[in-house]
Coordinates of C-alpha atoms (C1' of nucleotides) in Angstrom, one line a residue:
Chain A
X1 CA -28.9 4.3 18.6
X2 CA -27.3 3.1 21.6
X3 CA -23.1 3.3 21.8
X4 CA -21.5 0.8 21.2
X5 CA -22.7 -2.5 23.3
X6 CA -19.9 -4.6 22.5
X7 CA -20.9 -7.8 24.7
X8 CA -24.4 -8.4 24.0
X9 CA -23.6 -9.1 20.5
X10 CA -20.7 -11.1 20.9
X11 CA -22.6 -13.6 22.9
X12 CA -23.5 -15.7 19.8
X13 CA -23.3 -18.9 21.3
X14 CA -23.4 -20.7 17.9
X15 CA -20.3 -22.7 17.8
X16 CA -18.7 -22.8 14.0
X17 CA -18.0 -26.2 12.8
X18 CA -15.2 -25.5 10.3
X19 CA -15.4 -29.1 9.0
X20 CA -18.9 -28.5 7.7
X21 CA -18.8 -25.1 6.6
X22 CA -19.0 -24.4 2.7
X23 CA -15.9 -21.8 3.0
X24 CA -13.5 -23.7 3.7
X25 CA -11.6 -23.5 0.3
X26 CA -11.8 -19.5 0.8
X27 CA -10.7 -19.3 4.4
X28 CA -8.2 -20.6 6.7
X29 CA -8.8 -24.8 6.3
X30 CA -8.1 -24.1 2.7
X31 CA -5.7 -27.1 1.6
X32 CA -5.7 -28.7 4.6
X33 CA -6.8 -32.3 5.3
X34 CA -10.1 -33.1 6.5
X35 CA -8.8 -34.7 9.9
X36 CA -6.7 -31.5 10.8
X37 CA -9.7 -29.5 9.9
X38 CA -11.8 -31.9 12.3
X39 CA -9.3 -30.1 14.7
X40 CA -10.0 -26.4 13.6
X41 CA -13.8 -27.0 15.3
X42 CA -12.3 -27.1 18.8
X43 CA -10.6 -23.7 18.2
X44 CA -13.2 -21.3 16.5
X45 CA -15.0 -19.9 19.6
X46 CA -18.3 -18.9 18.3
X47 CA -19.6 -16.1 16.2
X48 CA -20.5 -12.9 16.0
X49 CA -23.1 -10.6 14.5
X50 CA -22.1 -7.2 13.7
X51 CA -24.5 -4.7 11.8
X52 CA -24.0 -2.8 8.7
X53 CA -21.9 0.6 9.8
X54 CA -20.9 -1.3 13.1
X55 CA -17.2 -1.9 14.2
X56 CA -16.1 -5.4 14.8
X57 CA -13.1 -3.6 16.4
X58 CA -11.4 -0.1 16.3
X59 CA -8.1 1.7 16.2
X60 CA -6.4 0.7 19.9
X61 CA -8.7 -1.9 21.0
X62 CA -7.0 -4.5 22.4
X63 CA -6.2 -7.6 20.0
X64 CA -7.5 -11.1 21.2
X65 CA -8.8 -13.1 18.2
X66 CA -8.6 -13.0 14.5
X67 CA -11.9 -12.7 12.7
X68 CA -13.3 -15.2 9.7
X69 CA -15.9 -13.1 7.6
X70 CA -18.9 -16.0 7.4
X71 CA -21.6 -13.7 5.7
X72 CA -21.5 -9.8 4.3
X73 CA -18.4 -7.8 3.9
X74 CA -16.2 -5.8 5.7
X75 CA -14.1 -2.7 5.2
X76 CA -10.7 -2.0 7.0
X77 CA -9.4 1.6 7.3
X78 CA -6.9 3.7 8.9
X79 CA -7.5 7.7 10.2
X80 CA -5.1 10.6 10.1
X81 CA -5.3 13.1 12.6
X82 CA -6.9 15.7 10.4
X83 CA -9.6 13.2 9.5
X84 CA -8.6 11.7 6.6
X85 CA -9.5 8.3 5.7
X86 CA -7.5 5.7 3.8
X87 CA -9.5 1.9 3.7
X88 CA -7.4 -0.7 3.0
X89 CA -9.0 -3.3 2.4
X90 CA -12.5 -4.4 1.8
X91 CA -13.1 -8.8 3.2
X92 CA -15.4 -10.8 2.0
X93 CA -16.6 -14.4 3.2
X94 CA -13.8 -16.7 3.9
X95 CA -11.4 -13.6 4.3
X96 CA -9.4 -13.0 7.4
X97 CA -9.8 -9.7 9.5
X98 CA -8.0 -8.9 12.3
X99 CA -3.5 -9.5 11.5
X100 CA -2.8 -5.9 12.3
X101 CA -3.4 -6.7 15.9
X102 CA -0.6 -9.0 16.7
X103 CA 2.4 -7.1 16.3
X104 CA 1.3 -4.4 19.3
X105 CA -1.5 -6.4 21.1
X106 CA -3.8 -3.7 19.8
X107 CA -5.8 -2.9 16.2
X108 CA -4.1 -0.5 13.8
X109 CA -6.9 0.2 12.0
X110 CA -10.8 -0.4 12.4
X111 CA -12.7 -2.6 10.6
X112 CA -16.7 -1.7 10.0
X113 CA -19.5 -4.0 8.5
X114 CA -20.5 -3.3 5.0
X115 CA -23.4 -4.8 5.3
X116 CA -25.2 -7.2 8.4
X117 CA -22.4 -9.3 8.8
X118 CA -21.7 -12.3 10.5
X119 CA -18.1 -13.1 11.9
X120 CA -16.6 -16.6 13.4
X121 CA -14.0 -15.6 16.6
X122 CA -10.8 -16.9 16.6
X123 CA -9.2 -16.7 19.3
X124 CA -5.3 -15.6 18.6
X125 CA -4.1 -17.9 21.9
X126 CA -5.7 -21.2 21.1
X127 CA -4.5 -20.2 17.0
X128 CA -1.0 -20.4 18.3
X129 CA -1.5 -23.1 20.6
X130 CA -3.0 -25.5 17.8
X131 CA -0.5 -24.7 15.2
X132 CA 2.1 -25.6 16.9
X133 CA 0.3 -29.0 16.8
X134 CA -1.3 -29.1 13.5
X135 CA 1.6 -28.2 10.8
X136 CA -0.6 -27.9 8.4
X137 CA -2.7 -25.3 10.1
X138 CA 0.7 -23.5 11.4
X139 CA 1.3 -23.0 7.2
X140 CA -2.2 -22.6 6.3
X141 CA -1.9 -19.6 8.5
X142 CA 1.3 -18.6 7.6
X143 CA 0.1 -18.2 3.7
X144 CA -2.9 -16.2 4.9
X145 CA -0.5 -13.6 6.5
X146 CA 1.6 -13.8 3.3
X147 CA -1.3 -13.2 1.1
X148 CA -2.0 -10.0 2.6
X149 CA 1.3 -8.9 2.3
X150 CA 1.4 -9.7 -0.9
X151 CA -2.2 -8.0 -1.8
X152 CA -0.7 -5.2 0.1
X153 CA 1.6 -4.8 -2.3
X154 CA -0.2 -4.9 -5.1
X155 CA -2.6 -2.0 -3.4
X156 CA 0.8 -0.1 -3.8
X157 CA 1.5 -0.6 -7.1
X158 CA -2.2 0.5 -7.9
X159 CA -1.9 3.7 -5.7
X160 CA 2.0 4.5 -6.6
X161 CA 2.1 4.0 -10.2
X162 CA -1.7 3.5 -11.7
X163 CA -3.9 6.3 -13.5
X164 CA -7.7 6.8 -11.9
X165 CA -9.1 4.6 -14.8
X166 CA -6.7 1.7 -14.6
X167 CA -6.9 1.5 -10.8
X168 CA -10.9 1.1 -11.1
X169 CA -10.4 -1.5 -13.8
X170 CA -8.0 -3.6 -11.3
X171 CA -10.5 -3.1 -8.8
X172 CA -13.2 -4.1 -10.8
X173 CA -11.7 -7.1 -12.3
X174 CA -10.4 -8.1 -8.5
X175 CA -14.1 -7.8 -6.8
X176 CA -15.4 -9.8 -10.1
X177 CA -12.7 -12.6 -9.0
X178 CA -13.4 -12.8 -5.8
X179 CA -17.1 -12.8 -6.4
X180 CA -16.4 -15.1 -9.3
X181 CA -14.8 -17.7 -6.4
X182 CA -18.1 -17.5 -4.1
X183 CA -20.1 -18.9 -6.7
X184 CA -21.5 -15.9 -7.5
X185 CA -21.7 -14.1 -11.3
X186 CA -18.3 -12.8 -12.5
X187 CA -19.8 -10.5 -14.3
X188 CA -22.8 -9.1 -12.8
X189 CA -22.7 -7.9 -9.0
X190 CA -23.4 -5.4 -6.1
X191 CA -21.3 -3.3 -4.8
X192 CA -21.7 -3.0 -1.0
X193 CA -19.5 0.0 -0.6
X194 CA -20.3 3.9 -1.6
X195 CA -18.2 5.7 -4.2
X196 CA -15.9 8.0 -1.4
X197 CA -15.2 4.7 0.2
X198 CA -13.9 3.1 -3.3
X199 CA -12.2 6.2 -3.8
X200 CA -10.7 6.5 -0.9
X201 CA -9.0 2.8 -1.8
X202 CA -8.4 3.9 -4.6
X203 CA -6.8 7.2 -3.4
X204 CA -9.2 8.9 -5.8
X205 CA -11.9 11.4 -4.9
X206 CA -15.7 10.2 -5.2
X207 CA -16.5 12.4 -8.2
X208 CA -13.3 10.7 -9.7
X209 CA -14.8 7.4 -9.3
X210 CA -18.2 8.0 -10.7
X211 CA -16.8 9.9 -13.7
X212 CA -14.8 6.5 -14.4
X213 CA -17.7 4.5 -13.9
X214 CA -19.6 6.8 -16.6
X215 CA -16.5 6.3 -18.8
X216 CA -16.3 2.5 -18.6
X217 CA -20.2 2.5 -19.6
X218 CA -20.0 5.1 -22.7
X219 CA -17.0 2.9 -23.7
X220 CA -19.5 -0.4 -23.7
X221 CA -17.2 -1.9 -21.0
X222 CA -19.7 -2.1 -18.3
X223 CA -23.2 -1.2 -17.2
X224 CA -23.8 1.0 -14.0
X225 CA -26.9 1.0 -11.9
X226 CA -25.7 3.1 -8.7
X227 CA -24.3 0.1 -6.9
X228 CA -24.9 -2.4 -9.1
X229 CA -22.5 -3.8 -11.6
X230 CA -22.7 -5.1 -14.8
X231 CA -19.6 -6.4 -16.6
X232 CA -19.8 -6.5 -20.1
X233 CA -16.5 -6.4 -21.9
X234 CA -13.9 -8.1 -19.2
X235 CA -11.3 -8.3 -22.0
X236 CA -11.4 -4.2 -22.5
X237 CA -11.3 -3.9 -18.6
X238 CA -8.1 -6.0 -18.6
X239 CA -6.4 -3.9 -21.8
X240 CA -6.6 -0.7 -19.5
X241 CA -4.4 -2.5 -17.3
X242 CA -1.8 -4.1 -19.4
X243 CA -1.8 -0.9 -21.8
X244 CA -3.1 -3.2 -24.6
X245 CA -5.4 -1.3 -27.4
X246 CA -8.6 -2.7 -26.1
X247 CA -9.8 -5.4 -28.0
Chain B
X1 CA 29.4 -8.1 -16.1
X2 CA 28.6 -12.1 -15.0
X3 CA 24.7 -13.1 -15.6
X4 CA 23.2 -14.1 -12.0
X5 CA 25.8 -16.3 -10.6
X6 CA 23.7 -17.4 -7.7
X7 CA 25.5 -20.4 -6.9
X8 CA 29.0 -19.1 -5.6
X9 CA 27.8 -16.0 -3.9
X10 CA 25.4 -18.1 -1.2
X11 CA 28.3 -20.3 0.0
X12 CA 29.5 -17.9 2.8
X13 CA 30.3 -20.8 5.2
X14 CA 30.5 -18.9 8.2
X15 CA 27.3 -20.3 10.8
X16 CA 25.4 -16.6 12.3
X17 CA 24.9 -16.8 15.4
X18 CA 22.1 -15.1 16.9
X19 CA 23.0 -15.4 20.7
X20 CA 26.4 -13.3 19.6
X21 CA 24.6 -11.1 17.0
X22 CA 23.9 -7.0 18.0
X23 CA 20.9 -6.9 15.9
X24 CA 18.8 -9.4 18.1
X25 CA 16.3 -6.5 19.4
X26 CA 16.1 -5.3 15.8
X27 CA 15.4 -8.7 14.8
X28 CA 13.9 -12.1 14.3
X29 CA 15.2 -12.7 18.3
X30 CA 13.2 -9.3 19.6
X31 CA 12.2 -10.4 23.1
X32 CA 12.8 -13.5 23.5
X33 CA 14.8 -15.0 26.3
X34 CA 18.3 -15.9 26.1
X35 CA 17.7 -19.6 26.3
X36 CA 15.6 -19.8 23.6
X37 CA 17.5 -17.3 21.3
X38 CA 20.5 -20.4 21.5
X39 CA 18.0 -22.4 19.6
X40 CA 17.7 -19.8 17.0
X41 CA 21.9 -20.5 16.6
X42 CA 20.9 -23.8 15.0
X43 CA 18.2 -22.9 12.5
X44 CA 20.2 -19.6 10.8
X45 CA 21.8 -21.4 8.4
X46 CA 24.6 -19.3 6.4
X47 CA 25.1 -16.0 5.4
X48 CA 25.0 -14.3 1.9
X49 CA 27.0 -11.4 0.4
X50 CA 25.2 -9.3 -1.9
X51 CA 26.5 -7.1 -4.1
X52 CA 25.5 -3.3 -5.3
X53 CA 22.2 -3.6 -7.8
X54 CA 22.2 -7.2 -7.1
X55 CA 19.4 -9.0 -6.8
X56 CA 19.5 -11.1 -3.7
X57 CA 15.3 -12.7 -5.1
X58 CA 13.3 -12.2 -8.4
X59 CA 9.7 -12.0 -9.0
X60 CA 9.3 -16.0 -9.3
X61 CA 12.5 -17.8 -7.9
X62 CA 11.1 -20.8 -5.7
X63 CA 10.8 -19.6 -2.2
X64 CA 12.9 -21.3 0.3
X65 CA 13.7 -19.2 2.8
X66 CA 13.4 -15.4 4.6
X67 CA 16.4 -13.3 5.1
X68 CA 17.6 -11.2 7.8
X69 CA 20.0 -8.0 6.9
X70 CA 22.9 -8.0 8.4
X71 CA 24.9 -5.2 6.5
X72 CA 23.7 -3.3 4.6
X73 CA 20.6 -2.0 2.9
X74 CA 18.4 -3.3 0.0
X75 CA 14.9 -2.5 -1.5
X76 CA 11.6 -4.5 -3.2
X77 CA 9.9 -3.8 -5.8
X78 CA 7.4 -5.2 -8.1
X79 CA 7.0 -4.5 -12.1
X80 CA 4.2 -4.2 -14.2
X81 CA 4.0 -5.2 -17.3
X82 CA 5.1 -2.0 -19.5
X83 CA 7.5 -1.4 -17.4
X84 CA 6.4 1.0 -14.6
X85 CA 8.1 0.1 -11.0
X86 CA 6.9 0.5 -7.6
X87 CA 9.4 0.5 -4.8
X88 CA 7.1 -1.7 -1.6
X89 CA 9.7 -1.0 0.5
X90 CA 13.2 -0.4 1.8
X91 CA 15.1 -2.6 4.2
X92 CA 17.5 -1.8 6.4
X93 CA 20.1 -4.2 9.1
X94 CA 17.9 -6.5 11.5
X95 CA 14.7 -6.3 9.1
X96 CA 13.1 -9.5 7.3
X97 CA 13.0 -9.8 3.6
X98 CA 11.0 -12.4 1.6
X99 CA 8.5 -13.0 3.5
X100 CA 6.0 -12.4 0.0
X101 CA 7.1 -15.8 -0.9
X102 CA 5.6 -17.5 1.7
X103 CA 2.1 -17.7 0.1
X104 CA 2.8 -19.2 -3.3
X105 CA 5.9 -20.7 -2.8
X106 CA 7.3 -18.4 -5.1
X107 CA 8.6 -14.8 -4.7
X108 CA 6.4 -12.1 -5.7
X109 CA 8.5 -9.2 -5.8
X110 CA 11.9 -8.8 -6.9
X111 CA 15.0 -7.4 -3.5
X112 CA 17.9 -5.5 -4.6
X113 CA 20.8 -4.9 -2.8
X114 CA 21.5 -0.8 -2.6
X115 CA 24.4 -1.1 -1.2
X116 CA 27.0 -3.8 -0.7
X117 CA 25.3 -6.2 1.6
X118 CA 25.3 -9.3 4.0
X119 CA 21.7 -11.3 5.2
X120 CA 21.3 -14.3 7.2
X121 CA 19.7 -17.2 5.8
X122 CA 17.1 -18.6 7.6
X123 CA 15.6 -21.6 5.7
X124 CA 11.9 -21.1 5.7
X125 CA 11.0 -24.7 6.5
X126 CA 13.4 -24.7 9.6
X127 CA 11.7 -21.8 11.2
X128 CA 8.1 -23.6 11.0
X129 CA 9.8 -26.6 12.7
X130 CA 11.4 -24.9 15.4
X131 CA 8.5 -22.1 16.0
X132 CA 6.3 -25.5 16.6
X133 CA 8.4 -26.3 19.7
X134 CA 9.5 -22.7 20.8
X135 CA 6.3 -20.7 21.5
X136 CA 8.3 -17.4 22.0
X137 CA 9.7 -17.7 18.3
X138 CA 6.6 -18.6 17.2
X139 CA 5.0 -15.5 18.2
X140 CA 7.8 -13.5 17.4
X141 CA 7.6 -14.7 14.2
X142 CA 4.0 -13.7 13.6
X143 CA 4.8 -10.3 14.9
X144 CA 7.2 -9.8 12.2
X145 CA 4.6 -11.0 9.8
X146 CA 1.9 -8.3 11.4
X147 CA 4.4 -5.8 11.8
X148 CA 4.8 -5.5 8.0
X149 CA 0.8 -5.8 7.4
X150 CA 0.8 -2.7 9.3
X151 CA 3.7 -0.4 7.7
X152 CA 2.0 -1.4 4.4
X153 CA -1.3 -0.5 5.6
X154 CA 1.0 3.0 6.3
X155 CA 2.0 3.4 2.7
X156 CA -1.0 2.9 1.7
X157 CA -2.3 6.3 3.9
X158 CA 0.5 7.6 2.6
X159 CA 0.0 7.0 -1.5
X160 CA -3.4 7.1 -1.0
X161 CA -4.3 10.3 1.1
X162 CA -1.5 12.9 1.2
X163 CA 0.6 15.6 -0.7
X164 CA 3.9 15.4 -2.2
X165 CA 5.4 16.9 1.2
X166 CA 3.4 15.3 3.5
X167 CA 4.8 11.9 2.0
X168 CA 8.5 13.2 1.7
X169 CA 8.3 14.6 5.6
X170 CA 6.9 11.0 6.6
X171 CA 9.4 9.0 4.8
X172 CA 12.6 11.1 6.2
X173 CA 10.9 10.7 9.4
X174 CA 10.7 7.1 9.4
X175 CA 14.2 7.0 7.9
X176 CA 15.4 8.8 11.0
X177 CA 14.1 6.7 13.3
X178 CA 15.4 3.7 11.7
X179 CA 18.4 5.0 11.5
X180 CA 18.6 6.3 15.7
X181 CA 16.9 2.7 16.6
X182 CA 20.7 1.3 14.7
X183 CA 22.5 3.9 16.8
X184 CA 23.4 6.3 14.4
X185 CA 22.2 10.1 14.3
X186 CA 18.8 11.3 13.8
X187 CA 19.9 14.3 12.3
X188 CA 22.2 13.6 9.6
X189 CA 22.0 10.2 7.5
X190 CA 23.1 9.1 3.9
X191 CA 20.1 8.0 1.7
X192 CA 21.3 4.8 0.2
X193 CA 18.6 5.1 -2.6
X194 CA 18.2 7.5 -5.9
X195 CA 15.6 9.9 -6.4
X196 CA 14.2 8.0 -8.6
X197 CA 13.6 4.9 -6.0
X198 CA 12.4 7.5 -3.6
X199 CA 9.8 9.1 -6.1
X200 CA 8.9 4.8 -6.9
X201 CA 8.1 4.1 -2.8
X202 CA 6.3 7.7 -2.4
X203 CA 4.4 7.5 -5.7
X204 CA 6.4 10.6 -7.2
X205 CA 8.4 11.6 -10.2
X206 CA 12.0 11.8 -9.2
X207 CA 11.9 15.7 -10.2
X208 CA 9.0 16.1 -7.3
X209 CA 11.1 14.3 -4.9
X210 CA 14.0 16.3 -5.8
X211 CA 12.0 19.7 -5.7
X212 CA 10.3 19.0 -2.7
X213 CA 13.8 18.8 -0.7
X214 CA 14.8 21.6 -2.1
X215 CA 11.7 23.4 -0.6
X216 CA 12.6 21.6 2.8
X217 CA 15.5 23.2 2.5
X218 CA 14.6 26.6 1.1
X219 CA 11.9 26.4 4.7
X220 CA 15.3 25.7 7.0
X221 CA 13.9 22.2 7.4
X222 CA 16.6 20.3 6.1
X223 CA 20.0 20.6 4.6
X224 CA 20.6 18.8 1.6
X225 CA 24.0 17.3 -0.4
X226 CA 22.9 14.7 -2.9
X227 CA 22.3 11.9 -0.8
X228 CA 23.5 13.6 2.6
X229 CA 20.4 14.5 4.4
X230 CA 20.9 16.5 7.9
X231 CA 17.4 17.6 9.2
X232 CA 17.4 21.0 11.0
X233 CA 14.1 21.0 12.3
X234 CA 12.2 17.9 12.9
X235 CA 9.3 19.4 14.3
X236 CA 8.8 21.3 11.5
X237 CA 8.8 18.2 9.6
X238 CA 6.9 16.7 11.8
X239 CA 4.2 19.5 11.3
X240 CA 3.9 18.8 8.1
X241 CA 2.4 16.0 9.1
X242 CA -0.4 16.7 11.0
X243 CA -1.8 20.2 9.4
X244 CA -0.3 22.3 12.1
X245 CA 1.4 25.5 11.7
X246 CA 5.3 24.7 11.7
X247 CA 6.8 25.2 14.9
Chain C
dC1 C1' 43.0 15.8 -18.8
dA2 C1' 39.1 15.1 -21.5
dA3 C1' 35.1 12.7 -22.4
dG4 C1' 31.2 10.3 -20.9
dC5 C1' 27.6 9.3 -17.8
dG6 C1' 24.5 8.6 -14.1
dG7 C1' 22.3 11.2 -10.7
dG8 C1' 20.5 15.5 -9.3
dT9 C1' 18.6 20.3 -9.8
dT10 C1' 15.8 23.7 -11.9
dG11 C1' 12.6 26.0 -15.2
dA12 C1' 8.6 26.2 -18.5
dC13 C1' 4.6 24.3 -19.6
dG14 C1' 0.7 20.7 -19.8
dT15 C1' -2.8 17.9 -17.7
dG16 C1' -5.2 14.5 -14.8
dG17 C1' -7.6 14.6 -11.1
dA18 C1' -9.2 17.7 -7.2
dT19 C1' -12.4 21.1 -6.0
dC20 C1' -16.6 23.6 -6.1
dA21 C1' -21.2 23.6 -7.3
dA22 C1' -25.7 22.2 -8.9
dA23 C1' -29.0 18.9 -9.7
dC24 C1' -30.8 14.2 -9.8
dG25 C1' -32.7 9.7 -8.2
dC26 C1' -33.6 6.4 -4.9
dC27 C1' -35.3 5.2 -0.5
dC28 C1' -37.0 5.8 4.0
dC29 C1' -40.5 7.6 6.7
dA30 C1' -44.2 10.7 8.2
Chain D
dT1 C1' -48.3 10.6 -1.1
dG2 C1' -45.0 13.8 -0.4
dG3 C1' -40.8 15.5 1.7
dG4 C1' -36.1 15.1 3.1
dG5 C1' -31.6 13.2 2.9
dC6 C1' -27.9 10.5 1.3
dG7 C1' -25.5 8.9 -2.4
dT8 C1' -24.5 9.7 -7.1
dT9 C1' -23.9 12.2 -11.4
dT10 C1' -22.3 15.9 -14.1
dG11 C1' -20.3 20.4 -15.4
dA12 C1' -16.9 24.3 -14.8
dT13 C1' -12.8 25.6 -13.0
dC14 C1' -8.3 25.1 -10.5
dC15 C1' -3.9 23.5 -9.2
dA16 C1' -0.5 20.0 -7.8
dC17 C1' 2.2 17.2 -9.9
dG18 C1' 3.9 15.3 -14.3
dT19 C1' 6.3 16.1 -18.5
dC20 C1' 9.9 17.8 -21.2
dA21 C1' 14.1 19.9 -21.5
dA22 C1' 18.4 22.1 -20.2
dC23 C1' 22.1 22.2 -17.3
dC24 C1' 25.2 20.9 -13.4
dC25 C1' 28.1 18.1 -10.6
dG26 C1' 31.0 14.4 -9.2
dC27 C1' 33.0 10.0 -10.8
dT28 C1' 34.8 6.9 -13.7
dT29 C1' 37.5 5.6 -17.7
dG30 C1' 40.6 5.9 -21.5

DNA sequence: CAAGCGGGTTGACGTGGATCAAACGCCCCA
DNA sequence: TGGGGCGTTTGATCCACGTCAACCCGCTTG
């Protein structure tokens, strides 16, 4: 394994063409007109390919660009000194990696592939520069950022005031939307992420996860295959969450 | 007791300036220059008075604008649907508020005075118009924006991955440098909020929070009178923290 | 001055999820 | 084809925090 080699694999010289990519309604153009998206191909740099377990940036590196997830997945997750690990996040194509970095110049948190991944580069500069040109893309980013704040939030609700089942039914629901909106089956899907890593979004331990998982299937909600996902009852996931008898 | 009365309340005619105001570095203005903190004068439009347990936003009002504290203190909180609260967060002078609404055009939380309070209004339209012509608010702004992604990414470490104490020591921690960065002591502050709000932000029961101080102060941490907090030994608290032996 | 009440403290007890431990199954590679 | 390892499942036990309940204190209100 050789450490690190950060350059080599940034040199994708591939430039991105937001005007004919297919996630645009998932990612940054998203309601914005096909002109001012015409603009967006001048500011994404080029790509990057980043391996499964490898960091596209780490706690401390020094923030340049913002990151569009093109393929794979991506987790985000902060240390404690002791070791501890709390992700925050896992991104998915079309999703936007990288906000942390602007308020110090530096990454908050690191962000590891799921999966082979494949990243478009945006550089934070030109971002700034264009949007105070194109409006549009000046809101358009502005909603992104305000997105994540408000699916922050909702991550705090789970952790602060949600039992171990209902916090794997939201999550479980949530991947099935997001899946649902890349054209892929609501409710049948793989998981790209191990059990201590959705317990530690979950703030759960790993055995606490799987025992759900085993719960959900003896209860006919859904079917588990290790990582992959079957959803058969969505209606009985979304009682556990609203306190409803399941139907 | 008068239902809402929104109306009344947000005519305070008196223009904020930020050029004259004390917060600045606490603020929006944080590090930019002079000159261009002048333009700022025009864009804050009025100020607001809040009440005590009023709500100053609820989970759906029309987003229109972010607020500034001026005076006082105030907290945000989303509900589920049976009830069950959880506190996001608690704001203090010079901090931004609102900025949740920003993605749907709608507020997604609810902010409630704790105190008596006072926030600028800064109309959320006028702030993407002047940040398109004055780069240094521009990026200030996005800082802001950033700066909360990462103290939520810090209650989430906090929900997710530590102990009752652990999250108690963290919060009076932060608390006590928010207060020293408004110039008041370190040691010895009034907590604004109950127990109850508390226990909501840290993901405890009130009786938790309440027992935990009263182990602080059993272990000459802290000295505790209702809401009067005077902390004895911050290193010990501090220690808490990180695993080690306290000091 | 008493009554009422919201907030806080404290104790006794219950429990959801953590911890510890064992075993299993899938997958990679020799 | 067989072994080794990581990820997962499952069981037994433990314990941190929740729950329930009593009581206290300082304020307000009549």
């Amino acid at each position: 394994m050789p450490q690190r080699a950060v350059v080599p694999i940034t040199a994708e010289g591939l430039k991105t063409a937001c005007s004919q990519c297919n996630l645009q309604e998932l990612c940054l153009p998203f309601g914005m007109s096909d002109g001012d998206i015409d603009q967006l191909d001048g500011l994404v740099g080029a790509r990057r390919k980043v391996k499964r377990h490898q960091h596209l940036y780490r706690v401390g590196d020094t923030f340049e660009a913002i990151f569009a997830v093109r393929t794979g997945s991506f987790k985000t997750d902060v240390l404690l000194e002791d070791g501890r690990e709390q992700v925050t996040g896992f991104q998915m194509s079309g999703e936007i990696i990288g906000l942390d970095g602007i308020s110090t110049d530096a990454h908050t948190c690191n962000a590891v592939a799921l999966e082979d991944s494949d990243v478009c580069i945006i550089p934070f500069a030109n971002l700034e520069t264009l949007s105070r040109e194109v409006e549009s893309l000046q809101h358009q980013f502005h909603k992104v950022m305000s997105r994540e704040i408000v699916r922050d939030h909702g991550v705090m609700m789970l952790l602060g005031s949600m039992r171990a089942e209902e916090r794997l039914a939201a999550f479980l629901i949530n991947m099935s939307q997001r899946f649902t909106a890349r054209g892929f089956s609501a409710a049948e899907f793989h998981l790209r992420m191990t059990r201590e890593e959705i317990g530690s979004y979950l703030g759960l331990k790993l055995e606490t996860v799987s025992r759900a998982f085993s719960r959900f299937q003896e209860n006919g909600l859904i079917k588990v295959q290790q990582k992959h996902i079957r959803i058969v009852n969505i209606g009985g996931l979304k009682a556990l969450l609203s306190h409803l008898p399941s139907v």
